[in-house]
């Protein structure tokens, strides 16, 4: 009370609310007026931010926390009354007629989409010091994830416009959700690279706030151990993206501009855009309000399983069940073996890759009701079986894929399963943990993430008629991976399978030890024999024909150990680097037609 005069009227109301909600411990240690007054004001500035950034404010946060903590203490099953079953969705097979049809529909529709990248996580599992979107997704060209995402969106924008010539040229909005952990570095990455060719006005950054930590089952807010005039905070999870989009007003702006789709995706999946055109096509063709992208999942793999949950009261929903919950849920509902593979060698539940396509109108209608609030959960680490105290403070968390949980039964919720080699190769695990992944399960490391790009590009070229040599198996950082020829191309060159097919012809072959980088839109490969390294670069106004026999010493993959700190972190976490011995390089910087016949 003695300090109340320091506060604004709104802050006095906040203080009263906190006292009523059992939070007086937050001020018990406060000294007399005149001592640390600046810190006291800063404390309330922080509390006001925590209050305004949470839907329903801190009072609501504390109330929900008490309920969830009581449920957790009582060991209540969040799936009480629900029985899991395998849902049905769209299964796509890359390169067949159906796939090509969906890709075409997707590219046509892409100009009506907005893309949202959730990149507020630091990636504790990876343990990388920088932001994850700045990591190279392949090290032939060193292109980082963010650049690949932006260039892919721009390529989609151009391709979509070309397909619907005569229409108005639209800019596809690109949103990045950041957090205090990633915001400044994301902005700096964009600014220092001229937004990788996108107009700065086309990119919007939305920063998520952390939420208050909880120190006990009564949901008493925890003070920061470093500063007793601050509440300790932790990330709330990627589910924040929905409330942030809603409160930003962007959804209405997009609707007014005639957009129909919002796509959500994660920070480190270099294969992502190979799956995007076809999956937008599925959403548009099937009229899905929610379309989750999925891949076949190995039992116990650390990705959620897409599951149909049917309640005893008749309700049902198709939803992601997180990897740590699927096994206990199955065991509790008549599947005594839990999360195991079926006769296909995979779990019958498709793996969630957390790439969602939401239909904008239905999304807005839902958010009008919820404000973007997503069903939360709490995961306290208890000191002992009495569950009365925590090892360290906890907080409420939420996940973006839990959005369908509040949808009415009329909502059309579907999913699209794609081949893993085409759609999913995230970089989430550090080398040490990746090396311990059970044999047959994916490593999800920087090593496997980069090798997956080369495998996918090799397989796509094979399907387009190129003779690509088989891979060899090699071990990097303790992980055995397939090493295919190292092939990369720019999104404008091979956005869809139809694009790739239109750019390779004749008798082409590529040996296993080869490296190929195609860095231009109008590069046509015909009758090429490649055994070495070839890099071709061209401006959009140039048309380049490449063929003949290219043989040189090429680029060699050299092993590096992740513990070798003399090598930059983004390289050593892969366990290899390129030693550039010899290559054929061609840069076409002038408009016109060129022929490169080696
Ligand atoms: N992220 C944020 O933007 N803010 C946050 O507060 C937290 C994260 P992780 P996770 O694809 O293999 C997800 O940590 O949460 C961003 C799915 O829940 O990489 O362990 C962050 O920057 C799971 O079902 O993944 O697991 C990143 O871009 C499964 O699909 C993204 O959110 C799994 O991913 C994901 O964060 C998977």
XYZ file of C-alpha atoms and ligand atoms in Angstrom:
635
model
C 0.000 0.000 0.000
C 2.796 2.372 0.800
C 4.006 2.167 -2.783
C 0.688 2.632 -4.550
C 1.361 6.303 -5.354
C 4.085 5.143 -7.750
C 1.546 3.441 -9.985
C -0.900 4.644 -12.617
C -4.631 4.046 -11.936
C -4.590 1.034 -14.312
C -1.588 -0.378 -12.511
C -3.342 0.054 -9.144
C -6.218 -2.032 -10.535
C -3.719 -4.657 -11.666
C -2.123 -4.711 -8.205
C -5.528 -5.232 -6.588
C -6.323 -8.050 -8.981
C -3.022 -9.748 -8.187
C -3.664 -9.536 -4.448
C -7.172 -10.948 -4.893
C -5.763 -13.806 -6.953
C -3.375 -14.859 -4.209
C -0.263 -13.132 -5.590
C 0.708 -10.841 -2.703
C 4.033 -12.680 -2.362
C 5.098 -10.669 -5.423
C 5.354 -7.497 -3.294
C 6.107 -8.863 0.174
C 9.796 -8.037 -0.108
C 9.271 -4.505 -1.430
C 11.241 -1.872 0.513
C 9.941 1.465 1.768
C 8.976 4.135 -0.791
C 12.072 5.908 -2.057
C 14.068 2.677 -2.353
C 14.147 0.898 -5.725
C 11.177 2.940 -6.980
C 12.369 2.633 -10.599
C 12.454 -1.147 -10.275
C 8.969 -1.182 -8.771
C 7.640 0.779 -11.740
C 9.473 -1.499 -14.149
C 7.889 -4.462 -12.390
C 4.429 -3.091 -13.097
C 5.302 -2.221 -16.667
C 6.213 -5.871 -17.140
C 3.066 -7.088 -15.368
C 0.948 -4.797 -17.580
C 2.591 -6.334 -20.674
C 1.983 -9.863 -19.409
C -1.612 -8.882 -18.726
C -2.342 -7.323 -22.119
C -0.578 -9.932 -24.242
C -2.606 -12.850 -22.863
C -6.197 -13.287 -24.091
C -8.351 -12.604 -20.996
C -5.413 -11.126 -19.084
C -3.450 -12.434 -16.105
C -6.601 -13.172 -14.083
C -7.595 -15.657 -16.745
C -4.047 -17.054 -16.954
C -3.980 -17.707 -13.202
C -7.451 -19.294 -13.250
C -6.632 -21.654 -16.138
C -3.262 -22.470 -14.561
C -4.925 -23.493 -11.282
C -7.347 -25.781 -13.109
C -4.671 -27.391 -15.267
C -2.275 -27.798 -12.339
C -5.036 -29.469 -10.282
C -5.776 -31.834 -13.189
C -2.089 -32.609 -13.545
C -1.717 -33.286 -9.809
C -4.750 -35.591 -9.888
C -3.188 -37.390 -12.867
C -6.280 -36.624 -14.955
C -6.101 -37.999 -18.456
C -6.588 -35.133 -20.964
C -8.197 -37.651 -23.306
C -10.722 -38.927 -20.781
C -13.722 -40.389 -22.605
C -11.993 -40.315 -26.007
C -11.099 -43.382 -28.072
C -8.399 -43.008 -30.725
C -8.731 -44.416 -34.225
C -6.893 -43.989 -37.507
C -8.411 -41.124 -39.545
C -8.741 -41.058 -43.316
C -7.148 -38.356 -45.441
C -5.573 -37.734 -48.818
C -2.514 -39.857 -49.622
C -0.328 -38.417 -52.350
C 2.373 -40.141 -54.298
C 4.942 -37.811 -55.808
C 4.972 -37.530 -59.570
C 1.815 -39.459 -60.430
C -1.102 -37.898 -62.337
C -3.032 -37.095 -59.188
C -0.025 -35.344 -57.657
C 0.602 -33.304 -60.798
C -3.071 -32.305 -60.891
C -2.959 -31.136 -57.261
C 0.306 -29.262 -57.852
C -1.229 -27.374 -60.746
C -4.341 -26.499 -58.730
C -2.111 -25.437 -55.836
C 0.068 -23.109 -57.903
C -3.052 -21.505 -59.389
C -4.432 -20.941 -55.887
C -1.157 -19.844 -54.275
C -1.705 -16.162 -55.050
C -4.662 -16.342 -52.654
C -2.518 -17.556 -49.791
C -0.587 -15.924 -46.959
C 2.432 -17.681 -45.440
C 3.193 -17.675 -41.723
C 6.525 -18.934 -40.425
C 6.673 -19.675 -36.691
C 10.214 -18.896 -35.681
C 10.073 -17.867 -32.053
C 11.703 -21.029 -30.729
C 15.379 -21.201 -29.882
C 15.541 -24.900 -30.635
C 16.833 -26.236 -27.324
C 17.114 -29.719 -28.834
C 19.514 -28.458 -31.515
C 21.538 -26.314 -29.155
C 22.740 -24.031 -31.979
C 23.892 -20.600 -30.866
C 22.287 -18.578 -33.633
C 18.699 -18.410 -34.844
C 17.669 -21.534 -36.708
C 16.360 -19.780 -39.828
C 19.879 -18.416 -40.431
C 21.349 -21.915 -40.727
C 22.278 -23.010 -44.257
C 19.762 -25.574 -45.462
C 22.454 -26.854 -47.813
C 26.124 -25.944 -47.943
C 26.752 -26.088 -51.692
C 25.426 -22.548 -52.091
C 25.120 -21.772 -48.348
C 21.501 -20.645 -48.787
C 19.882 -20.285 -45.366
C 16.410 -21.544 -44.467
C 14.886 -18.082 -44.458
C 16.267 -17.301 -47.905
C 14.928 -20.597 -49.233
C 11.487 -19.874 -47.772
C 11.343 -16.350 -49.163
C 12.624 -17.370 -52.601
C 10.084 -20.196 -52.671
C 7.208 -17.857 -51.838
C 8.371 -15.438 -54.544
C 8.661 -18.282 -57.055
C 5.125 -19.413 -56.180
C 3.878 -15.866 -56.548
C 5.367 -15.558 -60.042
C 4.222 -19.024 -61.135
C 0.707 -18.410 -59.837
C 0.522 -15.125 -61.687
C 1.800 -16.687 -64.915
C -0.863 -19.374 -64.678
C -3.687 -16.897 -64.297
C -2.389 -14.232 -66.703
C -4.765 -11.360 -67.120
C -5.498 -11.214 -63.430
C -4.062 -8.703 -61.041
C -0.535 -9.380 -59.834
C -0.718 -10.085 -56.105
C 2.013 -10.098 -53.500
C 1.823 -13.111 -51.217
C 2.001 -11.855 -47.606
C 4.812 -13.371 -45.546
C 4.604 -13.250 -41.744
C 7.273 -14.365 -39.319
C 6.404 -14.958 -35.686
C 9.438 -14.142 -33.580
C 10.060 -13.949 -29.833
C 12.448 -11.999 -27.654
C 14.913 -14.818 -28.276
C 14.832 -14.454 -32.074
C 13.331 -11.089 -33.045
C 16.381 -8.823 -33.324
C 18.477 -11.444 -35.081
C 15.698 -12.280 -37.556
C 15.253 -8.627 -38.430
C 18.994 -8.182 -38.805
C 19.223 -11.217 -41.092
C 16.475 -9.800 -43.302
C 17.862 -6.288 -43.374
C 21.434 -7.313 -44.063
C 20.255 -9.358 -47.078
C 17.723 -6.888 -48.541
C 14.921 -9.210 -47.429
C 16.296 -11.861 -49.804
C 14.608 -10.153 -52.733
C 11.173 -9.707 -51.205
C 9.750 -6.224 -50.739
C 10.225 -5.252 -47.071
C 6.548 -4.221 -46.968
C 5.569 -7.764 -47.932
C 7.157 -9.149 -44.752
C 5.604 -8.659 -41.302
C 7.215 -9.678 -38.059
C 4.913 -10.454 -35.116
C 6.682 -10.916 -31.819
C 5.204 -13.323 -29.289
C 5.554 -12.488 -25.599
C 6.619 -14.993 -23.012
C 4.217 -15.935 -20.223
C 4.553 -15.823 -16.456
C 6.120 -18.792 -14.708
C 4.278 -20.585 -11.934
C 6.021 -21.712 -8.766
C 3.428 -23.995 -7.183
C 0.079 -25.746 -7.566
C -1.736 -22.567 -6.434
C -0.399 -20.868 -9.556
C 1.608 -18.341 -7.584
C 3.632 -16.421 -10.146
C 7.380 -16.987 -9.853
C 9.782 -14.107 -9.352
C 12.831 -14.045 -11.563
C 15.732 -15.601 -9.601
C 18.050 -12.924 -11.106
C 15.821 -9.955 -10.272
C 13.210 -9.936 -7.545
C 11.435 -7.026 -9.243
C 10.540 -9.107 -12.287
C 8.241 -12.051 -12.879
C 10.086 -14.980 -14.369
C 8.864 -15.771 -17.883
C 9.159 -18.635 -20.349
C 7.909 -19.272 -23.911
C 4.251 -20.086 -24.289
C 4.677 -22.186 -27.447
C 3.923 -21.863 -31.151
C 0.158 -21.768 -30.490
C 0.560 -18.014 -29.861
C 0.582 -17.487 -33.580
C -3.225 -17.577 -33.758
C -3.922 -14.858 -31.188
C -1.127 -12.700 -32.597
C -2.496 -12.935 -36.136
C -5.970 -12.138 -34.897
C -4.987 -9.143 -32.791
C -2.731 -7.775 -35.565
C -5.766 -7.239 -37.808
C -3.939 -8.946 -40.675
C -6.612 -11.612 -41.132
C -9.254 -9.008 -42.016
C -6.807 -7.211 -44.284
C -6.176 -10.467 -46.111
C -9.842 -11.284 -46.393
C -10.541 -7.842 -47.845
C -7.757 -8.444 -50.361
C -9.525 -11.630 -51.491
C -7.180 -14.150 -49.887
C -8.476 -17.621 -49.084
C -5.707 -19.544 -47.325
C -3.250 -19.151 -44.475
C -0.293 -21.543 -44.395
C 1.691 -22.159 -41.226
C 5.104 -23.757 -41.183
C 8.147 -24.377 -38.996
C 11.648 -22.935 -39.021
C 13.928 -25.671 -40.402
C 12.372 -27.897 -43.029
C 14.312 -27.526 -46.261
C 11.958 -29.849 -48.147
C 8.822 -27.996 -47.197
C 8.124 -26.160 -50.432
C 8.309 -29.348 -52.464
C 5.105 -30.362 -50.678
C 3.363 -27.015 -50.589
C 1.933 -26.644 -54.115
C 0.196 -30.052 -54.018
C -1.117 -29.538 -50.494
C -2.668 -26.158 -51.345
C -4.220 -28.008 -54.286
C -5.727 -30.564 -51.901
C -7.166 -27.823 -49.649
C -8.687 -25.999 -52.605
C -10.054 -29.122 -54.308
C -11.446 -30.734 -51.157
C -12.583 -27.489 -49.550
C -10.778 -28.318 -46.296
C -11.081 -25.748 -43.493
C -8.029 -27.349 -41.903
C -5.461 -29.362 -43.810
C -2.504 -30.767 -41.841
C 0.465 -32.044 -43.722
C 1.650 -35.416 -42.604
C 4.201 -38.092 -43.414
C 4.327 -41.794 -42.572
C 5.443 -41.988 -38.958
C 7.666 -44.539 -37.246
C 6.295 -45.594 -33.867
C 7.802 -43.549 -31.011
C 9.257 -40.993 -33.452
C 9.307 -37.505 -31.869
C 6.560 -36.138 -34.089
C 2.901 -36.057 -33.119
C 0.409 -38.532 -34.594
C -2.708 -37.363 -36.435
C -5.537 -39.175 -34.733
C -9.301 -39.354 -34.824
C -10.642 -38.998 -31.289
C -14.225 -40.069 -30.632
C -15.825 -39.197 -27.294
C -18.373 -41.350 -25.522
C -20.802 -38.434 -25.916
C -20.558 -38.713 -29.722
C -18.166 -35.788 -30.408
C -15.211 -36.514 -32.635
C -12.232 -34.593 -33.973
C -9.164 -35.170 -36.090
C -6.245 -33.790 -34.125
C -2.542 -34.104 -33.494
C -1.757 -36.171 -30.410
C 1.720 -35.171 -29.236
C 4.405 -37.861 -29.330
C 4.670 -38.194 -25.544
C 0.883 -38.647 -25.202
C 0.106 -41.075 -28.000
C 1.592 -44.161 -26.374
C -0.195 -43.763 -22.979
C -3.452 -42.894 -24.763
C -3.306 -46.067 -26.857
C -2.401 -48.252 -23.875
C -5.315 -46.814 -21.886
C -7.849 -47.441 -24.637
C -7.485 -51.088 -25.555
C -4.177 -51.126 -27.462
C -1.919 -52.837 -24.891
C 1.205 -52.509 -27.052
C 0.812 -48.726 -27.305
C 2.602 -46.801 -30.043
C 3.917 -49.569 -32.318
C 4.421 -50.030 -36.047
C 1.817 -51.966 -38.014
C 2.471 -54.381 -40.897
C 3.590 -51.490 -43.139
C 6.548 -50.917 -40.826
C 5.061 -47.559 -39.785
C 2.695 -46.366 -37.075
C -0.891 -46.415 -38.418
C -1.151 -42.765 -37.287
C 0.309 -40.315 -39.831
C 3.064 -38.092 -38.444
C 2.261 -34.424 -37.969
C 4.848 -32.157 -39.584
C 3.148 -29.072 -38.260
C 2.421 -27.518 -41.555
C -1.178 -26.361 -41.579
C -3.345 -24.828 -44.261
C -6.385 -23.022 -42.894
C -9.245 -21.650 -44.933
C -9.330 -17.952 -44.118
C -13.075 -17.309 -43.754
C -13.632 -20.286 -41.458
C -10.479 -19.307 -39.523
C -11.747 -15.771 -38.942
C -15.167 -17.062 -37.829
C -13.504 -19.333 -35.276
C -11.111 -16.678 -33.982
C -13.983 -14.245 -33.516
C -15.175 -16.678 -30.853
C -11.854 -17.599 -29.270
C -9.747 -14.488 -29.906
C -7.093 -16.947 -31.029
C -6.778 -18.569 -27.610
C -5.652 -22.177 -27.991
C -6.282 -24.975 -25.508
C -3.258 -25.006 -23.246
C -1.464 -27.615 -21.230
C 0.987 -27.626 -18.335
C 3.933 -29.912 -17.860
C 5.346 -29.449 -14.334
C 8.379 -31.462 -13.274
C 7.473 -32.510 -9.711
C 10.042 -32.958 -6.932
C 8.478 -36.209 -5.735
C 5.423 -38.436 -5.998
C 3.399 -36.228 -3.646
C 3.264 -33.739 -6.542
C 3.207 -30.829 -4.113
C 6.269 -28.952 -5.324
C 8.151 -28.435 -8.593
C 11.837 -28.952 -9.420
C 11.737 -25.656 -11.308
C 9.002 -23.209 -12.204
C 6.554 -24.190 -14.928
C 4.152 -22.302 -17.225
C 1.189 -22.837 -19.497
C 1.997 -23.828 -23.056
C 0.066 -24.104 -26.302
C 0.630 -25.581 -29.752
C -0.511 -24.202 -33.086
C -1.789 -27.588 -34.269
C -4.288 -27.675 -31.376
C -6.331 -25.040 -33.196
C -8.989 -27.585 -34.378
C -9.785 -28.579 -30.764
C -12.427 -25.873 -30.406
C -13.914 -26.234 -33.903
C -17.577 -27.208 -34.347
C -18.306 -30.721 -35.702
C -19.298 -29.188 -39.051
C -15.686 -28.082 -39.695
C -13.994 -29.892 -42.557
C -10.748 -31.096 -41.016
C -8.533 -33.192 -43.247
C -4.913 -34.066 -43.778
C -2.560 -34.823 -46.630
C 0.071 -37.530 -46.363
C 3.169 -37.142 -48.527
C 6.329 -39.189 -48.887
C 8.791 -38.259 -46.142
C 11.668 -37.981 -48.621
C 9.733 -35.236 -50.392
C 8.179 -33.296 -47.540
C 10.002 -33.479 -44.250
C 13.580 -33.171 -43.070
C 13.725 -30.790 -40.110
C 16.894 -29.818 -38.291
C 15.985 -30.222 -34.626
C 18.479 -32.531 -32.912
C 22.098 -31.922 -31.932
C 24.706 -34.416 -33.222
C 25.068 -36.218 -29.923
C 21.337 -36.891 -29.499
C 20.879 -37.657 -33.194
C 23.541 -40.380 -32.995
C 21.437 -42.033 -30.265
C 18.215 -42.139 -32.314
C 17.060 -45.790 -32.636
C 18.077 -47.366 -35.937
C 15.484 -46.821 -38.649
C 14.086 -43.634 -37.079
C 15.011 -40.305 -38.640
C 17.843 -38.291 -37.083
C 16.296 -34.861 -37.689
C 19.785 -33.365 -37.495
C 21.768 -30.891 -39.592
C 23.438 -33.922 -41.231
C 20.228 -35.696 -42.206
C 18.493 -32.403 -43.081
C 21.080 -31.542 -45.737
C 21.427 -35.083 -47.074
C 17.633 -35.206 -47.443
C 17.762 -32.263 -49.870
C 20.217 -34.135 -52.093
C 18.184 -37.337 -51.909
C 14.925 -35.553 -52.780
C 16.462 -33.682 -55.709
C 18.110 -36.871 -56.989
C 14.842 -38.802 -56.763
C 12.885 -36.038 -58.485
C 15.418 -35.911 -61.328
C 15.223 -39.690 -61.636
C 11.457 -39.460 -62.003
C 11.999 -36.794 -64.657
C 14.091 -39.267 -66.628
C 17.654 -38.483 -65.538
C 19.862 -41.450 -64.771
C 21.093 -40.670 -61.262
C 23.532 -43.064 -59.585
C 22.619 -44.895 -56.399
C 23.766 -43.373 -53.121
C 26.505 -44.721 -50.888
C 26.153 -44.986 -47.103
C 28.475 -42.929 -44.948
C 28.733 -42.027 -41.283
C 28.973 -38.371 -40.220
C 28.870 -37.350 -36.550
C 27.914 -40.919 -35.650
C 24.916 -41.004 -38.017
C 24.737 -43.314 -40.998
C 23.146 -41.527 -43.947
C 22.637 -42.099 -47.658
C 24.876 -39.831 -49.707
C 23.286 -39.105 -53.060
C 24.818 -36.870 -55.716
C 24.757 -33.357 -54.262
C 22.143 -31.578 -56.386
C 20.447 -28.252 -55.653
C 18.371 -25.818 -57.652
C 16.657 -22.493 -57.088
C 12.892 -22.571 -56.427
C 12.248 -20.690 -59.681
C 13.867 -23.559 -61.619
C 11.954 -26.475 -60.188
C 9.008 -25.354 -58.103
C 6.812 -28.267 -59.197
C 7.455 -31.637 -60.764
C 6.028 -30.334 -64.040
C 8.643 -27.533 -63.971
C 11.490 -29.979 -63.473
C 10.209 -32.249 -66.232
C 10.025 -29.344 -68.644
C 13.676 -28.477 -68.009
C 15.444 -31.787 -68.449
C 15.423 -33.814 -71.638
C 17.387 -36.273 -73.719
C 19.864 -38.681 -72.154
C 21.156 -37.201 -68.922
C 23.153 -38.957 -66.249
C 24.808 -37.909 -62.994
C 27.372 -39.958 -61.080
C 27.317 -40.400 -57.302
C 30.411 -38.268 -56.693
C 28.922 -35.289 -58.536
C 27.795 -31.880 -57.325
C 25.320 -29.807 -59.350
C 23.928 -26.347 -58.589
C 21.326 -24.810 -60.908
C 20.883 -21.168 -59.993
C 18.620 -19.685 -62.634
C 15.088 -20.035 -63.893
C 15.631 -20.709 -67.587
C 18.328 -23.326 -67.571
C 17.553 -26.324 -69.785
C 19.525 -29.490 -69.262
C 19.759 -31.778 -72.283
C 22.005 -34.784 -72.918
C 24.258 -33.942 -69.982
C 26.734 -36.412 -68.548
C 28.021 -35.132 -65.220
C 30.878 -36.688 -63.298
C 32.313 -33.911 -61.141
C 31.050 -30.474 -60.161
C 28.969 -28.096 -62.276
C 27.579 -24.709 -61.196
C 25.356 -22.689 -63.513
C 24.062 -19.274 -62.678
C 21.847 -17.128 -64.893
C 19.627 -14.081 -64.752
C 15.924 -14.568 -65.519
C 16.294 -12.875 -68.921
C 18.852 -15.425 -70.096
C 18.013 -18.815 -71.556
C 20.789 -21.336 -71.114
C 21.085 -24.775 -72.657
C 23.447 -27.126 -70.867
C 24.674 -30.428 -72.247
C 27.663 -32.557 -73.138
C 30.106 -34.336 -70.906
C 31.363 -32.585 -67.782
C 34.164 -34.423 -66.065
C 36.398 -32.913 -63.418
C 37.830 -33.661 -59.991
C 34.710 -32.154 -58.430
C 33.933 -31.384 -54.793
C 34.834 -33.883 -52.128
C 32.905 -34.398 -48.894
C 35.353 -34.058 -46.045
C 34.431 -35.322 -42.570
C 34.519 -32.931 -39.624
C 33.810 -33.738 -36.008
C 31.120 -31.755 -34.224
C 33.493 -31.295 -31.289
C 36.119 -29.584 -33.475
C 35.591 -25.949 -32.474
C 38.071 -24.711 -35.094
C 35.289 -25.302 -37.633
C 32.281 -22.908 -37.675
C 29.335 -24.270 -35.691
C 26.895 -24.329 -38.629
C 29.326 -26.605 -40.499
C 30.545 -28.889 -37.755
C 27.017 -29.786 -36.631
C 26.666 -31.500 -40.060
C 29.797 -33.579 -39.707
C 31.044 -32.724 -43.208
C 32.141 -29.878 -45.431
C 32.868 -29.527 -49.102
C 36.446 -29.498 -50.310
C 36.247 -27.726 -53.658
C 38.883 -29.350 -55.864
C 37.668 -28.547 -59.361
C 34.425 -27.451 -61.003
C 32.959 -26.095 -64.200
C 31.260 -22.777 -63.533
C 29.135 -20.686 -65.854
C 27.547 -17.321 -65.037
C 25.111 -15.867 -67.557
C 24.687 -12.257 -66.546
C 23.436 -10.874 -69.867
C 20.004 -11.354 -71.451
C 19.924 -13.681 -74.445
C 20.308 -17.311 -75.436
C 23.388 -19.290 -74.500
C 24.573 -22.788 -75.053
C 27.004 -24.509 -72.748
C 28.250 -27.645 -74.410
C 31.069 -29.213 -72.506
N 8.168 -22.039 -31.907
C 7.724 -20.745 -31.749
O 7.585 -20.006 -32.724
N 7.458 -20.314 -30.494
C 7.590 -21.099 -29.399
O 7.298 -20.628 -28.283
C 8.039 -22.426 -29.592
C 8.321 -22.870 -30.852
P 10.016 -27.141 -32.097
P 8.165 -29.122 -31.081
O 7.791 -31.239 -36.626
O 8.903 -32.754 -35.589
C 6.543 -29.690 -33.072
O 10.496 -26.879 -30.729
O 7.257 -28.083 -30.502
C 8.413 -22.526 -33.269
C 5.132 -30.271 -33.023
O 4.517 -29.822 -31.814
O 10.994 -27.321 -33.191
O 8.978 -29.997 -30.189
C 9.825 -22.962 -33.511
O 10.647 -21.872 -33.860
C 5.147 -31.793 -33.127
O 3.824 -32.285 -33.203
O 9.078 -28.440 -32.191
O 7.283 -30.132 -31.958
C 9.647 -23.992 -34.621
O 9.594 -23.355 -35.877
C 5.945 -32.254 -34.340
O 5.223 -32.000 -35.485
C 8.278 -24.588 -34.328
O 7.614 -23.668 -33.491
C 7.302 -31.596 -34.360
O 7.196 -30.148 -34.250
C 8.326 -25.961 -33.684
O 9.050 -25.948 -32.483
C 8.034 -31.886 -35.622
